[in-house]
PDB file of C-alpha atoms and ligand atoms in Angstrom:
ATOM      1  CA  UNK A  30      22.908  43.036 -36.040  1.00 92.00           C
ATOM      2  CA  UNK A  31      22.863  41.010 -39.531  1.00 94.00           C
ATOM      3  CA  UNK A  32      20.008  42.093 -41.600  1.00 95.00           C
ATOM      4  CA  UNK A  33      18.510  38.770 -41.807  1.00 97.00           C
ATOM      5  CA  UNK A  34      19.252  34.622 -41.390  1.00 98.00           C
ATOM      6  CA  UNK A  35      21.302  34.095 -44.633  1.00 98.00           C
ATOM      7  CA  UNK A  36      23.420  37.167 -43.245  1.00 98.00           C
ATOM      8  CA  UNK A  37      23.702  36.033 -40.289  1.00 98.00           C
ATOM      9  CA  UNK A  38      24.891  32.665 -41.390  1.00 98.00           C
ATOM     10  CA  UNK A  39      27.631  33.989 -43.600  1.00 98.00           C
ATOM     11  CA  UNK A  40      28.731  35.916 -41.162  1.00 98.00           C
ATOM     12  CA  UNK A  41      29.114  33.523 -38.450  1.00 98.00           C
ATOM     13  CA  UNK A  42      30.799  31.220 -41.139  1.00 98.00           C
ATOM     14  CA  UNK A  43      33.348  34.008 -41.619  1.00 98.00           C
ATOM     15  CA  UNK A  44      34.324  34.542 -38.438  1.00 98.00           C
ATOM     16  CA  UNK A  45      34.638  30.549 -38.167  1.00 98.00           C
ATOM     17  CA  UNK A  46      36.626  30.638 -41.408  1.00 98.00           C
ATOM     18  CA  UNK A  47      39.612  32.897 -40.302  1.00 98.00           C
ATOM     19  CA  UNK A  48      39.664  31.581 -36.705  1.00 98.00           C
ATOM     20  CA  UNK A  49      40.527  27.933 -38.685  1.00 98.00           C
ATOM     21  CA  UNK A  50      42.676  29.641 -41.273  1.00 97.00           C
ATOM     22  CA  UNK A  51      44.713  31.478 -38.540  1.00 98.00           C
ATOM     23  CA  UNK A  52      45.052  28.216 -36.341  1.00 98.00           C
ATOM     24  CA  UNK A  53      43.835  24.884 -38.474  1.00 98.00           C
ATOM     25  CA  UNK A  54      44.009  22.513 -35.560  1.00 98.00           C
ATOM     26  CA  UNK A  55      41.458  25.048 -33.265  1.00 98.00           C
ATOM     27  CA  UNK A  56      39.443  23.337 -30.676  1.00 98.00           C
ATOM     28  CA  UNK A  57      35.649  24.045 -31.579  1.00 98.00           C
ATOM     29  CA  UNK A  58      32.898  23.902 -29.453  1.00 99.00           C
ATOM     30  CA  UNK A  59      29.500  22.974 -31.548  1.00 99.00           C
ATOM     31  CA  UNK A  60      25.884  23.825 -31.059  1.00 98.00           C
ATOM     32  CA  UNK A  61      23.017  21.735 -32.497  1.00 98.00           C
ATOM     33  CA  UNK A  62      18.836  22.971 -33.302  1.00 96.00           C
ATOM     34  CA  UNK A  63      17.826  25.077 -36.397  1.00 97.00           C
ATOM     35  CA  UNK A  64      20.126  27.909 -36.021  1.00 98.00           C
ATOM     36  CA  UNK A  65      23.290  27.076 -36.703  1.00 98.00           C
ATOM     37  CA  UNK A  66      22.466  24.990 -39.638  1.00 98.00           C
ATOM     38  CA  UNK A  67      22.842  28.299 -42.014  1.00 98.00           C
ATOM     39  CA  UNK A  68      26.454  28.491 -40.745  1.00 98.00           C
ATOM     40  CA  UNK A  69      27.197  24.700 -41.201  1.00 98.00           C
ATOM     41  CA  UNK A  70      26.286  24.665 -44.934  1.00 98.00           C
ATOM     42  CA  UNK A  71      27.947  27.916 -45.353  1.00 98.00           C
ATOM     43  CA  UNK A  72      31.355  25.870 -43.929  1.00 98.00           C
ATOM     44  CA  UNK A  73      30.621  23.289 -45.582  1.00 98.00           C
ATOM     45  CA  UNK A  74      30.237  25.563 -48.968  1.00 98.00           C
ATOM     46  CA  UNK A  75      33.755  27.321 -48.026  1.00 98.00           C
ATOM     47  CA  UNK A  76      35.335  23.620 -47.485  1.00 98.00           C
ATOM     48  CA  UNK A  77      34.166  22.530 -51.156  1.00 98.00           C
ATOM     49  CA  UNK A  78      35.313  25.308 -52.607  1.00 98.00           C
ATOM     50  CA  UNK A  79      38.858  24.674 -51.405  1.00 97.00           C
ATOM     51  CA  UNK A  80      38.726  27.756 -48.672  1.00 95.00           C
ATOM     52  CA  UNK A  81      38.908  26.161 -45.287  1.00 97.00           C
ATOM     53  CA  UNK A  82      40.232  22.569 -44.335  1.00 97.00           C
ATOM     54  CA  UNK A  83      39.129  20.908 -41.654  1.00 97.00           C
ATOM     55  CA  UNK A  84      41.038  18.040 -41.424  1.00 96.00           C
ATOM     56  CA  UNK A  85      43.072  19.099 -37.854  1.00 97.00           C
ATOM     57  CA  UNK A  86      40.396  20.782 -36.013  1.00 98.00           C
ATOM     58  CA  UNK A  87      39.016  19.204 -32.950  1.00 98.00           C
ATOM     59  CA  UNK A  88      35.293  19.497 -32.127  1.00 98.00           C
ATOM     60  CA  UNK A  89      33.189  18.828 -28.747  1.00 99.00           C
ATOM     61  CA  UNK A  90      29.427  19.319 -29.098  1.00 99.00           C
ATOM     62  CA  UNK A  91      27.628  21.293 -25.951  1.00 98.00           C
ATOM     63  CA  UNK A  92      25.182  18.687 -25.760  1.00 98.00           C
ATOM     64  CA  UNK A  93      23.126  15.130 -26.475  1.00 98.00           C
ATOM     65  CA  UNK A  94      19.490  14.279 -26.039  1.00 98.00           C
ATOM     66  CA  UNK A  95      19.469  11.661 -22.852  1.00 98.00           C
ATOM     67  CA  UNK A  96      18.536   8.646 -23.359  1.00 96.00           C
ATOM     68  CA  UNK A  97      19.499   8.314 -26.988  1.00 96.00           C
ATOM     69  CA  UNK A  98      21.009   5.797 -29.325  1.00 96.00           C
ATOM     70  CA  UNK A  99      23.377   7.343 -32.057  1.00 96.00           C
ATOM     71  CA  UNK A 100      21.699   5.496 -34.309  1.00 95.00           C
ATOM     72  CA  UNK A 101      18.294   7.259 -33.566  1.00 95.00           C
ATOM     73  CA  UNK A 102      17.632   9.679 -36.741  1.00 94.00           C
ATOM     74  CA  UNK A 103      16.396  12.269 -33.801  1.00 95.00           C
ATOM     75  CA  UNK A 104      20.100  11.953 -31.776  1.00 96.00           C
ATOM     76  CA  UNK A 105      22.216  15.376 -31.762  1.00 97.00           C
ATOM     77  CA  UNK A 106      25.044  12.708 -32.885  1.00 98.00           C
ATOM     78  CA  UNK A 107      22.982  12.064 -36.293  1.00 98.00           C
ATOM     79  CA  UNK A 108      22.401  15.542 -36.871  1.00 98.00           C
ATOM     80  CA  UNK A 109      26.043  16.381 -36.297  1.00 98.00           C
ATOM     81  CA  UNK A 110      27.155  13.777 -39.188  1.00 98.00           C
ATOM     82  CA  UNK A 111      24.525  14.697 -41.553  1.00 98.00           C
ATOM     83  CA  UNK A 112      24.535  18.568 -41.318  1.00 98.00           C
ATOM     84  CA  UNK A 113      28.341  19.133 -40.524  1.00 98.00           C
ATOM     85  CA  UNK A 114      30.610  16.627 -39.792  1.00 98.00           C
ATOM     86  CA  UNK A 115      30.334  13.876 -43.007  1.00 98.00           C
ATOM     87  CA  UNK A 116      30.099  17.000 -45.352  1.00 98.00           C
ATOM     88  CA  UNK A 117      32.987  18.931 -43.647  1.00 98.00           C
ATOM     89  CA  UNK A 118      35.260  16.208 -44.197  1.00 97.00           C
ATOM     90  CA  UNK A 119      35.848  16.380 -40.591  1.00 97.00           C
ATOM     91  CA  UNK A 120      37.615  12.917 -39.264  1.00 95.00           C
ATOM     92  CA  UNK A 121      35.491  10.910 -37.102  1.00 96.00           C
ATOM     93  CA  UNK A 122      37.964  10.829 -34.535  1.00 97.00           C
ATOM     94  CA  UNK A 123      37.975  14.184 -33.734  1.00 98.00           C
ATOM     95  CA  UNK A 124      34.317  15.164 -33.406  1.00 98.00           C
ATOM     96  CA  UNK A 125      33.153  14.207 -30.083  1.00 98.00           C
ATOM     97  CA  UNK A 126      29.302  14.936 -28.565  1.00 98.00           C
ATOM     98  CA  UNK A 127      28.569  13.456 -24.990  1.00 98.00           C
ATOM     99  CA  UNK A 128      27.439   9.985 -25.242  1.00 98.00           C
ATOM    100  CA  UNK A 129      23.526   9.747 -24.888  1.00 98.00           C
ATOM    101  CA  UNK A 130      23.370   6.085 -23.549  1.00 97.00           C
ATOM    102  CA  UNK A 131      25.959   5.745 -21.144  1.00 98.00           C
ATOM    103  CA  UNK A 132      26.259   2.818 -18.637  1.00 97.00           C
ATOM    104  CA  UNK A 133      27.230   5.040 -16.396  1.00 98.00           C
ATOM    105  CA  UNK A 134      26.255   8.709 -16.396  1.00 98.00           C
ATOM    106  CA  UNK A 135      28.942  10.346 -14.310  1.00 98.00           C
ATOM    107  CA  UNK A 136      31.845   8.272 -15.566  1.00 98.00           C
ATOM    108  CA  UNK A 137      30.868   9.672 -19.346  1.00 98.00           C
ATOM    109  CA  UNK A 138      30.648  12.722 -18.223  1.00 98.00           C
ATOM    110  CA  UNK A 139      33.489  13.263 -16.147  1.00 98.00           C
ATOM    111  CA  UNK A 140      35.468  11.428 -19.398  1.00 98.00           C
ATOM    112  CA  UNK A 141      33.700  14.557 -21.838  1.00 98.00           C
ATOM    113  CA  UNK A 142      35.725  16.636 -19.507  1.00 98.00           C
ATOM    114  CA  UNK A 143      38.976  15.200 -19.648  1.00 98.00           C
ATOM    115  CA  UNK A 144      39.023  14.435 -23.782  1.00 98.00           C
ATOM    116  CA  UNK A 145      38.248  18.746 -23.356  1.00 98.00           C
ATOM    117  CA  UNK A 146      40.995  19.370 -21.626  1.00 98.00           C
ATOM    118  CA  UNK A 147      43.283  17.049 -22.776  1.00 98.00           C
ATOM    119  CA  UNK A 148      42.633  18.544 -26.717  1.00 98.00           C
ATOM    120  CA  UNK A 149      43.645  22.121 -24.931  1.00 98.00           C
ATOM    121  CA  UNK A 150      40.263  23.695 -23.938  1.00 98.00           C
ATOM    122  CA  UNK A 151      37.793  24.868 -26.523  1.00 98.00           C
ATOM    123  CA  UNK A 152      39.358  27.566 -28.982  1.00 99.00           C
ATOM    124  CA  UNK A 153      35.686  29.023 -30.318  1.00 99.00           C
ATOM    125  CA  UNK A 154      32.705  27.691 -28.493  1.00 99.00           C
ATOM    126  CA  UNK A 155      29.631  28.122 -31.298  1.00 99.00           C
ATOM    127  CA  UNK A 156      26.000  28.607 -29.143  1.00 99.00           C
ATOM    128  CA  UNK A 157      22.609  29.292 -29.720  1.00 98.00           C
ATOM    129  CA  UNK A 158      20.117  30.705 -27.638  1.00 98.00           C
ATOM    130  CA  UNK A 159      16.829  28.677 -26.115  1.00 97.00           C
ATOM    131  CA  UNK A 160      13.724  31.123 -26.035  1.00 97.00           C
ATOM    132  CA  UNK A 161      14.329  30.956 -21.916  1.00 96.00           C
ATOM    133  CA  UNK A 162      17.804  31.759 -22.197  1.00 98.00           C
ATOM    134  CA  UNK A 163      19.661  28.707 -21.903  1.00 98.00           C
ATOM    135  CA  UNK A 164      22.816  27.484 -23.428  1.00 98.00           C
ATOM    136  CA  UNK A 165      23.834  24.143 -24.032  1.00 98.00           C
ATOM    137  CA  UNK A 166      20.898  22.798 -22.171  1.00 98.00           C
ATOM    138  CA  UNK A 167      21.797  24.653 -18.735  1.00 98.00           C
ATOM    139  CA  UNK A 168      18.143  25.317 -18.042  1.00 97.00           C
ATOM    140  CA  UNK A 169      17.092  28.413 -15.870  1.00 97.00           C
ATOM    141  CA  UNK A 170      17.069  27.929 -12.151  1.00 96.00           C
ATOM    142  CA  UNK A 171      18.339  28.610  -8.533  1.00 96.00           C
ATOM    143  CA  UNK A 172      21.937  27.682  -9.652  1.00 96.00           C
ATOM    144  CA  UNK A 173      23.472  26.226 -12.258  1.00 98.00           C
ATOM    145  CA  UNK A 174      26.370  23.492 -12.777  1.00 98.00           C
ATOM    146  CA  UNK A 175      29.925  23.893 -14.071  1.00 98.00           C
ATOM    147  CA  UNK A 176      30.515  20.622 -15.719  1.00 98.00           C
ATOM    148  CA  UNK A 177      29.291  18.268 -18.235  1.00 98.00           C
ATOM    149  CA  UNK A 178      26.037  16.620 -16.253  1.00 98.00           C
ATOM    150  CA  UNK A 179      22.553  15.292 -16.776  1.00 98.00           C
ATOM    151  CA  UNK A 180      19.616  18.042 -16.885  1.00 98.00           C
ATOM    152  CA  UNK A 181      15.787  17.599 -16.667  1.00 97.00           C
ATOM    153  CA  UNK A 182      14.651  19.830 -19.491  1.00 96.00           C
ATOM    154  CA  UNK A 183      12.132  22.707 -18.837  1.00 94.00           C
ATOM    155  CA  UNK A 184       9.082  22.601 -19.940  1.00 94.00           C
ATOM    156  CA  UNK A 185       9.875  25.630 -22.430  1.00 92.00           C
ATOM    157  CA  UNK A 186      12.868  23.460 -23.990  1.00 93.00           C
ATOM    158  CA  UNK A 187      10.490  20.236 -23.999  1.00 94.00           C
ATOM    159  CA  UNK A 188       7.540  22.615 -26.028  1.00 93.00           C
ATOM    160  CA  UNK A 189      10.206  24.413 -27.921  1.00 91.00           C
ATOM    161  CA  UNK A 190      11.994  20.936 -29.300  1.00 91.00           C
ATOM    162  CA  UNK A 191       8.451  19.353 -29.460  1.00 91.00           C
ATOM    163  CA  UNK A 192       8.728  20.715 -33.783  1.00 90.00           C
ATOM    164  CA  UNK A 193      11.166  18.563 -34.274  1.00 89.00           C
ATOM    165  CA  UNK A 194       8.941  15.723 -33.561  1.00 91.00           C
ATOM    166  CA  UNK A 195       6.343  13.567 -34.549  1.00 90.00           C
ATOM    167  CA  UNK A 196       4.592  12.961 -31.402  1.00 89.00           C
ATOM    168  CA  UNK A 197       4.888  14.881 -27.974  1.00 86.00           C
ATOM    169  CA  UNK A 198       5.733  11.717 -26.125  1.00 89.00           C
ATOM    170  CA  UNK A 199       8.926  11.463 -28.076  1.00 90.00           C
ATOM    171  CA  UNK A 200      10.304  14.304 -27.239  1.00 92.00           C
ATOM    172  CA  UNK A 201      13.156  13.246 -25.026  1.00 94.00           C
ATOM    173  CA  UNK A 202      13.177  15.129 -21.369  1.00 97.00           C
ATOM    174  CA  UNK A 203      16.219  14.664 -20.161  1.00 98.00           C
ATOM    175  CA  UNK A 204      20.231  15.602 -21.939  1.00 98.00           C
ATOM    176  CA  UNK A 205      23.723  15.362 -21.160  1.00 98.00           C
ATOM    177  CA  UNK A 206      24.822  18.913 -21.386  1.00 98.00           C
ATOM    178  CA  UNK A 207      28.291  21.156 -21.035  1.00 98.00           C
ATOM    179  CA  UNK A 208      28.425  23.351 -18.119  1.00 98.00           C
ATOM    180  CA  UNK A 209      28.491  26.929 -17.669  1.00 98.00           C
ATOM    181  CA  UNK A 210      31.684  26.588 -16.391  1.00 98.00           C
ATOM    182  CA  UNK A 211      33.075  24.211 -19.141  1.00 98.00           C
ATOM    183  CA  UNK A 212      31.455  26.922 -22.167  1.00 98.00           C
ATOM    184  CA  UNK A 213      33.090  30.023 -19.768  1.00 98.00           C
ATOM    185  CA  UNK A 214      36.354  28.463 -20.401  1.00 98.00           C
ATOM    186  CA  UNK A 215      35.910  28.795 -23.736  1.00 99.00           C
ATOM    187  CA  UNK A 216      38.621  31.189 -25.185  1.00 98.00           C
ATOM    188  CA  UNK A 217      36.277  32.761 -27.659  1.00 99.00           C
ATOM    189  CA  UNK A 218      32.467  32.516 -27.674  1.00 99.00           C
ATOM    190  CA  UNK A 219      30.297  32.953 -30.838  1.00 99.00           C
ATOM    191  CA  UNK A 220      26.359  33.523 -29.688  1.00 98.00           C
ATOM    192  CA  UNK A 221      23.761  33.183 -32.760  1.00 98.00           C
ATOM    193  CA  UNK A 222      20.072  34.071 -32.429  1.00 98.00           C
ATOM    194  CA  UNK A 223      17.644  34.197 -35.152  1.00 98.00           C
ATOM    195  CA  UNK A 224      13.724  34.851 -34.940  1.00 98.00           C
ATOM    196  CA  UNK A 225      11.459  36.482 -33.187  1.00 97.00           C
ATOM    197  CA  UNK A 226      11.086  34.130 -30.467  1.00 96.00           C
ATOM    198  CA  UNK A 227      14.656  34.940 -29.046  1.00 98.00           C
ATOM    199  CA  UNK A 228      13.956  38.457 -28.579  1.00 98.00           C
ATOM    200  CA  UNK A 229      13.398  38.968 -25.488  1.00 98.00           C
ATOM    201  CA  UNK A 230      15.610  36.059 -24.307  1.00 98.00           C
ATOM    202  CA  UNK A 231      18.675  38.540 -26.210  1.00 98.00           C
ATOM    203  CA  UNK A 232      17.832  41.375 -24.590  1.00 98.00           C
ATOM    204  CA  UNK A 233      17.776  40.158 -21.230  1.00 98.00           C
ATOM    205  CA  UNK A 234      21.127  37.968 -21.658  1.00 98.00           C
ATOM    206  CA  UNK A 235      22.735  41.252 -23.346  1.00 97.00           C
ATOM    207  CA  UNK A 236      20.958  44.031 -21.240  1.00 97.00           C
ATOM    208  CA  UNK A 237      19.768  42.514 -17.945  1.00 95.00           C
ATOM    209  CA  UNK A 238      22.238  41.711 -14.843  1.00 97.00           C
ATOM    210  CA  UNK A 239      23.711  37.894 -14.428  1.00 98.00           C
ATOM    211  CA  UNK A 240      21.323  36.330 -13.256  1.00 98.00           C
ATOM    212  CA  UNK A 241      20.853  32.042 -13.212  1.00 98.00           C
ATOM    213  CA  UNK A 242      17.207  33.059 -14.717  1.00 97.00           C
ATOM    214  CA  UNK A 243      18.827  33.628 -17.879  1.00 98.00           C
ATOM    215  CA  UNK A 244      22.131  31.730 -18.356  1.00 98.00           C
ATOM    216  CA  UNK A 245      22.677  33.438 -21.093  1.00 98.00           C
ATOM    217  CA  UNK A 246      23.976  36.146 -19.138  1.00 98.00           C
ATOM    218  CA  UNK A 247      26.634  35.343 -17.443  1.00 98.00           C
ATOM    219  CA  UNK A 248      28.276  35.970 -20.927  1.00 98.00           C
ATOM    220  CA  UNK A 249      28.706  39.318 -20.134  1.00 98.00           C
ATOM    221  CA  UNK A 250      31.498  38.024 -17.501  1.00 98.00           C
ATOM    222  CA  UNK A 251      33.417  36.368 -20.448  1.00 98.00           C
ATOM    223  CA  UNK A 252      36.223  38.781 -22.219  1.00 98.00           C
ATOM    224  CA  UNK A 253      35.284  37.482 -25.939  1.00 98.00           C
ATOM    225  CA  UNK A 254      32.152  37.127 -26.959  1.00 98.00           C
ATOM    226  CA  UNK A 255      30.397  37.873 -30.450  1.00 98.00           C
ATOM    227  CA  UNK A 256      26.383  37.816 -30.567  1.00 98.00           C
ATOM    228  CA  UNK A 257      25.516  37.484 -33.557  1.00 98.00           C
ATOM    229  CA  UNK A 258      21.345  38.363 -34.305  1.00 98.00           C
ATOM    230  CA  UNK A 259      19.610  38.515 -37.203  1.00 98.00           C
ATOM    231  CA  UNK A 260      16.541  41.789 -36.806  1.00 97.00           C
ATOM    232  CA  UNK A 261      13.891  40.009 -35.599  1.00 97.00           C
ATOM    233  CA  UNK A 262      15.987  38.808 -32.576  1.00 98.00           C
ATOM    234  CA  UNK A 263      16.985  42.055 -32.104  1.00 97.00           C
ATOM    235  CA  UNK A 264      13.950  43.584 -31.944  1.00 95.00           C
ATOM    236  CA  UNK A 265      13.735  44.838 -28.305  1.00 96.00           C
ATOM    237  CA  UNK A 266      17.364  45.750 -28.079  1.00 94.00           C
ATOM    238  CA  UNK A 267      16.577  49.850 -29.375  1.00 79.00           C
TER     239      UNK A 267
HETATM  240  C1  F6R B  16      21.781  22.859 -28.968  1.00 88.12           C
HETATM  241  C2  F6R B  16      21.803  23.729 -27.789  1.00 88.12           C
HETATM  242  C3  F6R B  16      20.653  24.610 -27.466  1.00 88.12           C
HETATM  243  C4  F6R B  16      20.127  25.376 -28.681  1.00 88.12           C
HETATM  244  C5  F6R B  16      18.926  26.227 -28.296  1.00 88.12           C
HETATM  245  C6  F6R B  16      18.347  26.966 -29.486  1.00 88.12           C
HETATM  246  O1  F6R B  16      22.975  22.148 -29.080  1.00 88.12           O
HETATM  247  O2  F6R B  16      22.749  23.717 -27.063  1.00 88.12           O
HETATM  248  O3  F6R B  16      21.030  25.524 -26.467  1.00 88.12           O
HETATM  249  O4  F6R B  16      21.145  26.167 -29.196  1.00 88.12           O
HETATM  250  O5  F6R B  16      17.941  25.439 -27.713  1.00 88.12           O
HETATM  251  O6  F6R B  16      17.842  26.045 -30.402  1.00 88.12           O
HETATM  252  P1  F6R B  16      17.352  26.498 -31.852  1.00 88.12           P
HETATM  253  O7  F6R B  16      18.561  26.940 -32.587  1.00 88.12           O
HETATM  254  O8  F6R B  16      16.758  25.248 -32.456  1.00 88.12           O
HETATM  255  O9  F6R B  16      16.362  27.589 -31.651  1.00 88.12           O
END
């Protein structure tokens, strides 16, 4: 538990840091939304001041907003050049994010796969945590999917994503998310949550069973996993 965001973010960007420093051409799995922005500046910090390099590391985002242009200011893609990739100096050929207008669905994401595997699997997979427990956007349900598909978001996600907004009709409702099973093969996961509003969605991903309710917890199955949480998101885990 990190006593508060700043903390946590320095943190996180530490544990990034000597993962890249031990192997600079890691695989890295990315997460987009408000809480891993404290960790992307502090890279982006460490890679000005000379510290970290990122020029041979290989990223795959979890997920894209469906349908989206790249171009659209609101796209995961945008955010992803403005907030890490541009100022990390990391080359545009190795950053990847699933496509969020496809021609055809399936065929992009069956191709998000292969560019995984191909690069070697994901080295660190970086996530946050939705308020209902997903990751990526593998929403609560009866069951969930292994690979990269298309998702209807909840209606929690839709609210939730709504502040980032102007209206609530442009709040996209569908994405092009990761699996469970494509973040599970991760070799090393890296969990962030920050706020009050992910407290109870913590404590049942780290003290509840597995369960496809909260996808969150079938974490517990994977051998190396950090959570990383600031107070407030820890707050019903005494
Ligand atoms: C984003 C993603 C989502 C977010 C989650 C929390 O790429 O995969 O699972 O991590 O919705 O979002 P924030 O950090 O905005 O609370």
């Amino acid at each position: 538990m990190l006593r508060d965001y700043q903390s946590l973010s320095e943190q996180a960007a530490a544990l990034v840091g000597d993962r890249i420093r031990r192997n600079p051409a890691t695989v890295l799995g990315l997460a987009t939304g408000s809480t891993p922005l404290g960790l992307y500046r502090e890279l982006v910090k460490m890679v000005r001041r000379g510290v970290i390099d990122f020029g041979e590391v290989v990223t795959f985002n979890l997920d894209e907003y469906y349908p989206i242009a790249k171009e659209n200011p609101q796209s995961y893609y945008y955010y992803m050049q403005r907030h890490f990739w541009e100022p990390a100096a990391i080359p545009p050929e190795r950053a990847h994010i699933p496509d969020g207008n496809p021609d055809d669905v399936r065929a992009s994401c069956r191709d998000y796969e292969l560019k995984i595997y191909r690069a070697g699997g994901i080295d660190l997979q970086i996530l946050g945590i939705g308020v209902n427990g997903h990751i990526g956007f593998n929403e609560p349900g009866e069951e969930l999917m292994a690979k990269t598909h298309l998702v209807s978001l909840s209606g929690e996600t839709i609210a939730a994503n709504s502040r980032f907004f102007e209206k609530a009709a442009d709040v996209p409702r569908m994405a092009i998310t990761m699996g469970l099973g494509t973040i599970m093969k991760a070799r090393e996961i890296l969990l962030l949550a920050a706020g009050p509003d992910k407290g109870t969605a913590i404590r049942e991903t780290v003290k509840g069973g597995l369960s496809t309710r909260v996808p969150a917890s079938l974490l517990q199955a994977h051998p190396r996993v950090t959570v990383m949480v600031d107070r407030e998101a820890a707050r019903y885990l005494r």
